[in-house]
Amino acid sequence: MDSDQWKLASLQTLEYLQRLGVKHLPKPSAQLSEILADWVDVSSKGSGGTSIPSSRPQLQAPEPKQPTSQVPKKPAQAPAQVAAPVPVQVASPSAMEPASRSVAKPYGPPVESPWMTPARSSQERSEALSQLKLQVEACRLCKDIVCHRRQTVFGVGPVTTRFVMIGDAPGPEEDRLGEPFVGASGELFDKILRATGIARDQVYVLNTLKCRPPNNRVPSDIELDNCRPYIEAQLEILQPEYIICWGATAVRAVLQTTESIGRLRGRFHCYKKAKVLVTYHPTYLERAPEAKKLTWQDMQMLMRELGTLKA
Ligand code: URA
Ligand code: URA
C-alpha cells in the first residue's frame, strides 16, 4: 500500500472505531498510518490467532468463541481487546455491575450473572494464564508507561483459588522483580492477610495495571481501559469466589465506579459470580493509619463470611 492508501485505511479505521463509540481516538496522522502499517505487517506474518498476538489494537470486533459468551457492549474496550488464543472472553461491563446502589452510575438491581466460560481444570487455567501473560508482556498500548517499565507484572498465585486480590499498579520493587506486592506495601499486605488467616500462597495476587506508571502516578482512564481486558480475562480464567479490591484503582477497574472506598466498603458487591470486597490500599493505610481499623473490620467481615470468625 502506498501512503495515500494508508491514510484512507486509517481514516476508515477511525470511522469504524467512532461508530463503535470508542472515546479516546487518536487524530488521523501519518504516525497512525505507520502504526497501522506496522500492525498489519505483524499480523500478516503471524499464523492466525494462535500465535503470540501483537499488542496492537484489534480493529475488528472479535467473534464470540463460545455460544454463552457476550460480545463486550462497551466499545471503549475495543482497542485493548485481547486477541486471546485461548477462549477467554472479556467481560461485558453489564456483567460487572456492583450490588451497591450508592455508586455514582445508575446501576440496575444486582444481577448474579454467571462466569462466561465453564470452569477449567488446573492445567487449562495454567495454560490460559501463560498465554495471557505473553500477551501482557507484548502489550505496548500505554505509550507514556511502556518506555519506563522494566517489565510487566502479571500476577502470581495458585490457579485454583477462592481469592483474588487486586492492587493498583506495580511500584519500583515490583517493576524490578516482576511480582505484585513485594515492595514496601507488600509487607503490610502480607500482615493483613496473615491476621485474616489467609496464607498468601492461597491467594492469587494481581494488579489493576500491569506496568508501573512513571513515578507511580495514578493511572489515566485510558490506561485503565487498556489494561482492564487483561484483568477481566484473568478473573474469567480464575473464577474466584472472592475478589478483594485494595484501593480506588482496583475499584475503578472491577466495579467501574469512582465512588470512594469509604462509601463502598462494609458490604459485598458482585462481579459476575464473585463477591467483591472493597478496602483501603496498604499504601494508603501507611499514610492514614487511623484507617487500619476499618480495613481490619473489612477483613473480619470476610472472616465471618468464611466462617472463620464467629459473631
Ligand atoms: N501496590 C500495589 O497495588 N501493587 C503492587 O504490586 C505494589 C504496590
Ligand atoms: N484512595 C485510594 O486510592 N486508595 C485508598 O485505599 C484510599 C483512598
Short mmCIF file of C-alpha atoms and ligand atoms in Angstrom, two decimals:
data_model
loop_
_atom_site.label_atom_id
_atom_site.label_comp_id
_atom_site.label_asym_id
_atom_site.label_seq_id
_atom_site.Cartn_x
_atom_site.Cartn_y
_atom_site.Cartn_z
CA MET A 1 0.00 0.00 0.00
CA ASP A 2 1.23 3.49 -0.70
CA SER A 3 0.93 6.26 1.87
CA ASP A 4 -2.34 7.63 0.46
CA GLN A 5 -3.91 4.25 0.68
CA TRP A 6 -2.69 4.01 4.25
CA LYS A 7 -4.19 7.36 5.08
CA LEU A 8 -7.51 6.21 3.69
CA ALA A 9 -7.27 2.94 5.60
CA SER A 10 -6.52 4.75 8.84
CA LEU A 11 -9.42 7.15 8.32
CA GLN A 12 -11.72 4.21 7.68
CA THR A 13 -10.45 2.55 10.81
CA LEU A 14 -11.07 5.67 12.86
CA GLU A 15 -14.57 5.90 11.44
CA TYR A 16 -15.16 2.30 12.33
CA LEU A 17 -13.97 2.83 15.91
CA GLN A 18 -16.04 6.01 16.14
CA ARG A 19 -19.14 4.10 15.04
CA LEU A 20 -18.43 1.62 17.81
CA GLY A 21 -18.41 4.54 20.21
CA VAL A 22 -14.73 4.39 21.12
CA LYS A 23 -13.99 7.56 23.02
CA HIS A 24 -10.29 8.26 23.01
CA LEU A 25 -9.42 8.15 19.36
CA PRO A 26 -6.15 9.47 18.06
CA LYS A 27 -6.18 12.23 15.47
CA PRO A 28 -5.63 10.89 11.97
CA SER A 29 -1.97 11.35 11.24
CA ALA A 30 0.92 9.99 9.28
CA GLN A 31 2.08 8.38 12.50
CA LEU A 32 -1.18 6.50 12.82
CA SER A 33 -0.73 5.21 9.29
CA GLU A 34 2.68 3.95 10.31
CA ILE A 35 1.27 2.26 13.36
CA LEU A 36 -1.40 0.60 11.28
CA ALA A 37 1.14 -0.42 8.65
CA ASP A 38 3.23 -1.96 11.37
CA TRP A 39 0.24 -3.73 12.85
CA VAL A 40 -0.82 -5.26 9.56
CA ASP A 41 2.73 -6.23 8.86
CA VAL A 42 2.97 -8.02 12.18
CA SER A 43 -0.43 -9.67 11.98
CA SER A 44 0.02 -10.84 8.40
CA LYS A 45 3.28 -12.54 9.37
CA GLY A 46 1.66 -14.43 12.19
CA SER A 47 -0.10 -17.73 11.78
CA GLY A 48 -3.58 -16.53 12.67
CA GLY A 49 -4.98 -16.31 16.15
CA THR A 50 -2.81 -18.94 17.71
CA SER A 51 0.50 -17.13 17.51
CA ILE A 52 1.58 -14.78 20.27
CA PRO A 53 -0.63 -11.89 19.39
CA SER A 54 0.51 -8.41 18.77
CA SER A 55 -0.47 -5.84 21.35
CA ARG A 56 -1.81 -3.63 18.63
CA PRO A 57 -5.43 -2.65 18.81
CA GLN A 58 -7.66 -5.27 17.30
CA LEU A 59 -9.64 -3.49 14.66
CA GLN A 60 -12.43 -5.98 14.16
CA ALA A 61 -14.91 -6.85 16.86
CA PRO A 62 -13.95 -10.37 17.94
CA GLU A 63 -16.09 -13.32 17.02
CA PRO A 64 -17.62 -14.81 20.14
CA LYS A 65 -15.97 -18.17 20.58
CA GLN A 66 -18.50 -19.67 22.92
CA PRO A 67 -22.24 -19.72 22.49
CA THR A 68 -22.70 -18.48 26.04
CA SER A 69 -20.35 -15.58 25.69
CA GLN A 70 -21.36 -12.00 25.27
CA VAL A 71 -19.76 -9.53 22.94
CA PRO A 72 -18.46 -6.65 25.04
CA LYS A 73 -21.00 -3.89 24.99
CA LYS A 74 -18.69 -1.10 25.96
CA PRO A 75 -16.80 -0.28 22.82
CA ALA A 76 -14.21 1.78 24.68
CA GLN A 77 -12.60 -1.54 25.40
CA ALA A 78 -12.21 -2.46 21.77
CA PRO A 79 -8.71 -1.04 21.29
CA ALA A 80 -7.27 -3.13 24.07
CA GLN A 81 -9.24 -6.22 23.22
CA VAL A 82 -7.05 -9.18 23.99
CA ALA A 83 -6.63 -11.38 20.97
CA ALA A 84 -6.80 -14.43 23.12
CA PRO A 85 -5.51 -17.63 21.64
CA VAL A 86 -7.49 -19.43 24.31
CA PRO A 87 -11.22 -18.93 24.61
CA VAL A 88 -11.00 -16.18 27.15
CA GLN A 89 -13.85 -13.77 26.76
CA VAL A 90 -13.57 -10.27 28.01
CA ALA A 91 -16.38 -9.41 30.38
CA SER A 92 -19.12 -7.10 29.34
CA PRO A 93 -19.45 -4.17 31.71
CA SER A 94 -23.09 -5.06 32.26
CA ALA A 95 -21.93 -8.23 33.93
CA MET A 96 -19.81 -6.19 36.29
CA GLU A 97 -22.41 -4.04 37.90
CA PRO A 98 -21.87 -3.85 41.60
CA ALA A 99 -24.58 -4.65 44.07
CA SER A 100 -24.22 -1.23 45.56
CA ARG A 101 -26.89 1.35 44.94
CA SER A 102 -24.90 4.22 46.34
CA VAL A 103 -22.50 4.36 43.42
CA ALA A 104 -22.25 7.24 41.04
CA LYS A 105 -23.62 5.47 37.98
CA PRO A 106 -27.29 4.47 37.67
CA TYR A 107 -26.77 0.78 38.25
CA GLY A 108 -29.67 -1.56 37.97
CA PRO A 109 -30.54 -4.20 40.51
CA PRO A 110 -27.75 -6.66 41.27
CA VAL A 111 -27.63 -9.40 38.72
CA GLU A 112 -25.95 -12.64 39.63
CA SER A 113 -24.58 -13.35 36.20
CA PRO A 114 -22.56 -16.46 35.59
CA TRP A 115 -18.98 -16.67 34.52
CA MET A 116 -18.98 -16.66 30.75
CA THR A 117 -16.93 -19.77 30.30
CA PRO A 118 -17.18 -23.10 32.06
CA ALA A 119 -14.76 -23.74 34.88
CA ARG A 120 -11.47 -25.18 33.67
CA SER A 121 -9.10 -27.74 35.06
CA SER A 122 -5.95 -26.50 36.80
CA GLN A 123 -3.93 -27.37 33.74
CA GLU A 124 -6.25 -25.47 31.44
CA ARG A 125 -6.12 -22.48 33.75
CA SER A 126 -2.33 -22.54 33.84
CA GLU A 127 -2.14 -22.74 30.08
CA ALA A 128 -4.68 -19.97 29.58
CA LEU A 129 -2.84 -17.74 32.05
CA SER A 130 0.50 -18.44 30.39
CA GLN A 131 -0.90 -17.42 27.04
CA LEU A 132 -2.40 -14.30 28.53
CA LYS A 133 0.88 -13.46 30.24
CA LEU A 134 2.62 -13.49 26.87
CA GLN A 135 0.04 -11.07 25.56
CA VAL A 136 0.57 -8.76 28.52
CA GLU A 137 4.34 -8.89 28.02
CA ALA A 138 3.87 -7.91 24.38
CA CYS A 139 1.48 -5.06 25.20
CA ARG A 140 2.62 -1.58 24.17
CA LEU A 141 -0.69 0.24 24.43
CA CYS A 142 0.15 2.81 27.10
CA LYS A 143 2.71 4.96 25.36
CA ASP A 144 3.60 7.02 28.47
CA ILE A 145 4.26 3.92 30.53
CA VAL A 146 5.79 1.39 28.25
CA CYS A 147 9.05 3.30 27.81
CA HIS A 148 9.53 3.50 31.59
CA ARG A 149 8.67 -0.02 32.66
CA ARG A 150 11.34 -2.61 33.25
CA GLN A 151 8.90 -5.43 32.86
CA THR A 152 5.24 -6.25 33.13
CA VAL A 153 3.86 -7.62 36.38
CA PHE A 154 1.22 -10.17 35.50
CA GLY A 155 0.23 -11.63 38.87
CA VAL A 156 1.06 -14.71 40.89
CA GLY A 157 -0.71 -17.36 42.86
CA PRO A 158 -2.37 -20.73 42.69
CA VAL A 159 -4.56 -21.15 39.62
CA THR A 160 -7.26 -22.81 41.66
CA THR A 161 -8.10 -20.39 44.41
CA ARG A 162 -11.07 -18.91 46.22
CA PHE A 163 -9.48 -15.47 46.46
CA VAL A 164 -8.14 -12.94 44.02
CA MET A 165 -6.51 -9.85 45.50
CA ILE A 166 -6.24 -6.81 43.27
CA GLY A 167 -3.85 -3.95 43.96
CA ASP A 168 -3.30 -0.85 41.89
CA ALA A 169 -0.05 -0.88 39.95
CA PRO A 170 3.49 -2.13 40.40
CA GLY A 171 5.84 0.06 42.38
CA PRO A 172 9.62 0.20 41.88
CA GLU A 173 10.31 -3.13 43.57
CA GLU A 174 7.54 -4.89 41.68
CA ASP A 175 8.79 -3.39 38.43
CA ARG A 176 12.23 -4.76 39.28
CA LEU A 177 11.14 -8.20 40.43
CA GLY A 178 8.08 -8.81 38.25
CA GLU A 179 5.74 -9.77 41.12
CA PRO A 180 2.97 -7.81 42.79
CA PHE A 181 3.19 -6.62 46.39
CA VAL A 182 6.82 -7.48 47.02
CA GLY A 183 7.89 -3.95 47.94
CA ALA A 184 7.09 -1.73 50.90
CA SER A 185 3.31 -2.02 50.64
CA GLY A 186 3.65 -5.78 50.30
CA GLU A 187 4.78 -6.09 53.91
CA LEU A 188 1.61 -4.59 55.30
CA PHE A 189 -0.42 -6.52 52.74
CA ASP A 190 1.12 -9.79 53.98
CA LYS A 191 0.48 -8.84 57.60
CA ILE A 192 -3.18 -8.13 56.93
CA LEU A 193 -3.59 -11.45 55.15
CA ARG A 194 -1.86 -13.30 57.98
CA ALA A 195 -4.13 -11.67 60.53
CA THR A 196 -7.12 -12.69 58.45
CA GLY A 197 -5.92 -16.29 58.48
CA ILE A 198 -5.38 -16.42 54.74
CA ALA A 199 -1.97 -17.59 53.61
CA ARG A 200 -0.50 -15.54 50.83
CA ASP A 201 0.18 -18.70 48.85
CA GLN A 202 -3.55 -19.47 48.92
CA VAL A 203 -4.44 -16.35 47.01
CA TYR A 204 -3.86 -15.08 43.51
CA VAL A 205 -2.48 -11.55 43.60
CA LEU A 206 -2.60 -9.22 40.64
CA ASN A 207 -2.55 -5.54 39.87
CA THR A 208 -5.02 -3.38 38.02
CA LEU A 209 -2.24 -2.01 35.85
CA LYS A 210 0.35 -4.49 34.70
CA CYS A 211 3.08 -1.88 34.31
CA ARG A 212 4.48 0.70 36.67
CA PRO A 213 3.34 4.20 35.76
CA PRO A 214 6.21 6.70 35.91
CA ASN A 215 6.64 7.93 39.49
CA ASN A 216 3.71 5.75 40.47
CA ARG A 217 1.24 8.34 39.29
CA VAL A 218 -2.45 7.48 39.28
CA PRO A 219 -3.36 5.71 36.03
CA SER A 220 -5.47 7.57 33.50
CA ASP A 221 -8.86 6.31 32.33
CA ILE A 222 -7.33 5.33 29.01
CA GLU A 223 -4.64 3.31 30.74
CA LEU A 224 -7.25 1.57 32.85
CA ASP A 225 -9.28 0.83 29.73
CA ASN A 226 -6.16 -0.57 28.08
CA CYS A 227 -5.43 -2.91 30.96
CA ARG A 228 -8.93 -3.87 32.03
CA PRO A 229 -9.36 -6.66 29.46
CA TYR A 230 -6.34 -8.40 30.96
CA ILE A 231 -7.80 -8.35 34.47
CA GLU A 232 -11.17 -9.44 33.16
CA ALA A 233 -9.52 -12.33 31.36
CA GLN A 234 -7.56 -13.26 34.49
CA LEU A 235 -10.74 -13.26 36.56
CA GLU A 236 -12.58 -15.27 33.93
CA ILE A 237 -9.84 -17.91 33.98
CA LEU A 238 -9.50 -17.99 37.77
CA GLN A 239 -13.23 -17.67 38.56
CA PRO A 240 -12.65 -16.83 42.21
CA GLU A 241 -15.33 -16.83 44.86
CA TYR A 242 -14.00 -13.61 46.37
CA ILE A 243 -12.31 -10.61 44.84
CA ILE A 244 -10.69 -8.16 47.21
CA CYS A 245 -10.11 -4.73 45.71
CA TRP A 246 -7.32 -2.92 47.54
CA GLY A 247 -7.79 0.77 46.89
CA ALA A 248 -9.56 3.04 44.47
CA THR A 249 -7.79 1.96 41.28
CA ALA A 250 -8.88 -1.66 41.61
CA VAL A 251 -12.40 -0.45 42.35
CA ARG A 252 -12.39 1.69 39.23
CA ALA A 253 -11.48 -1.31 37.12
CA VAL A 254 -13.61 -4.01 38.72
CA LEU A 255 -16.73 -2.16 39.83
CA GLN A 256 -16.39 0.59 37.25
CA THR A 257 -17.06 3.39 39.68
CA THR A 258 -15.10 6.26 41.13
CA GLU A 259 -17.13 6.14 44.35
CA SER A 260 -14.90 6.36 47.41
CA ILE A 261 -13.67 3.36 49.34
CA GLY A 262 -15.36 4.85 52.41
CA ARG A 263 -18.75 4.57 50.74
CA LEU A 264 -18.22 1.19 49.14
CA ARG A 265 -16.61 -0.74 51.97
CA GLY A 266 -18.52 -2.65 54.62
CA ARG A 267 -20.60 -4.82 52.30
CA PHE A 268 -20.10 -7.22 49.44
CA HIS A 269 -20.56 -6.16 45.84
CA CYS A 270 -20.66 -8.52 42.92
CA TYR A 271 -18.63 -9.17 39.83
CA LYS A 272 -20.28 -11.98 37.95
CA LYS A 273 -20.39 -14.85 40.44
CA ALA A 274 -17.70 -13.47 42.71
CA LYS A 275 -18.31 -11.46 45.85
CA VAL A 276 -16.29 -8.29 45.84
CA LEU A 277 -14.93 -6.73 48.99
CA VAL A 278 -13.51 -3.24 48.83
CA THR A 279 -10.96 -1.95 51.27
CA TYR A 280 -8.16 0.57 51.62
CA HIS A 281 -4.87 0.12 49.86
CA PRO A 282 -1.91 -0.78 52.10
CA THR A 283 -0.01 2.29 50.87
CA TYR A 284 -2.93 4.46 51.92
CA LEU A 285 -3.00 2.70 55.30
CA GLU A 286 0.65 3.60 55.81
CA ARG A 287 -0.25 7.24 55.26
CA ALA A 288 -3.52 7.12 57.19
CA PRO A 289 -3.02 4.56 59.97
CA GLU A 290 -6.36 5.51 61.52
CA ALA A 291 -7.98 3.67 58.59
CA LYS A 292 -6.30 0.40 59.58
CA LYS A 293 -9.12 -0.45 61.94
CA LEU A 294 -11.58 -0.06 59.07
CA THR A 295 -9.60 -2.46 56.90
CA TRP A 296 -9.49 -4.82 59.85
CA GLN A 297 -13.31 -4.59 60.07
CA ASP A 298 -13.44 -5.42 56.35
CA MET A 299 -11.25 -8.46 56.91
CA GLN A 300 -13.45 -9.52 59.81
CA MET A 301 -16.47 -9.27 57.55
CA LEU A 302 -14.69 -11.62 55.18
CA MET A 303 -13.82 -13.98 58.03
CA ARG A 304 -17.43 -14.05 59.20
CA GLU A 305 -18.45 -14.85 55.66
CA LEU A 306 -15.90 -17.67 55.55
CA GLY A 307 -16.99 -18.93 58.92
CA THR A 308 -13.56 -18.41 60.44
CA LEU A 309 -14.76 -15.67 62.80
CA LYS A 310 -17.81 -16.28 64.91
CA ALA A 311 -20.24 -13.47 65.75
N1 URA B 1 0.90 -1.51 45.18
C1 URA B 1 0.08 -2.35 44.51
O1 URA B 1 -1.11 -2.15 44.47
N2 URA B 1 0.60 -3.39 43.92
C2 URA B 1 1.87 -3.66 43.92
O2 URA B 1 2.26 -4.63 43.33
C3 URA B 1 2.72 -2.78 44.62
C4 URA B 1 2.22 -1.71 45.22
N1 URA B 2 -7.65 6.36 47.81
C1 URA B 2 -7.03 5.32 47.22
O1 URA B 2 -6.60 5.40 46.07
N2 URA B 2 -6.88 4.18 47.91
C2 URA B 2 -7.32 4.03 49.14
O2 URA B 2 -7.15 2.97 49.69
C3 URA B 2 -7.99 5.12 49.74
C4 URA B 2 -8.14 6.26 49.06
#
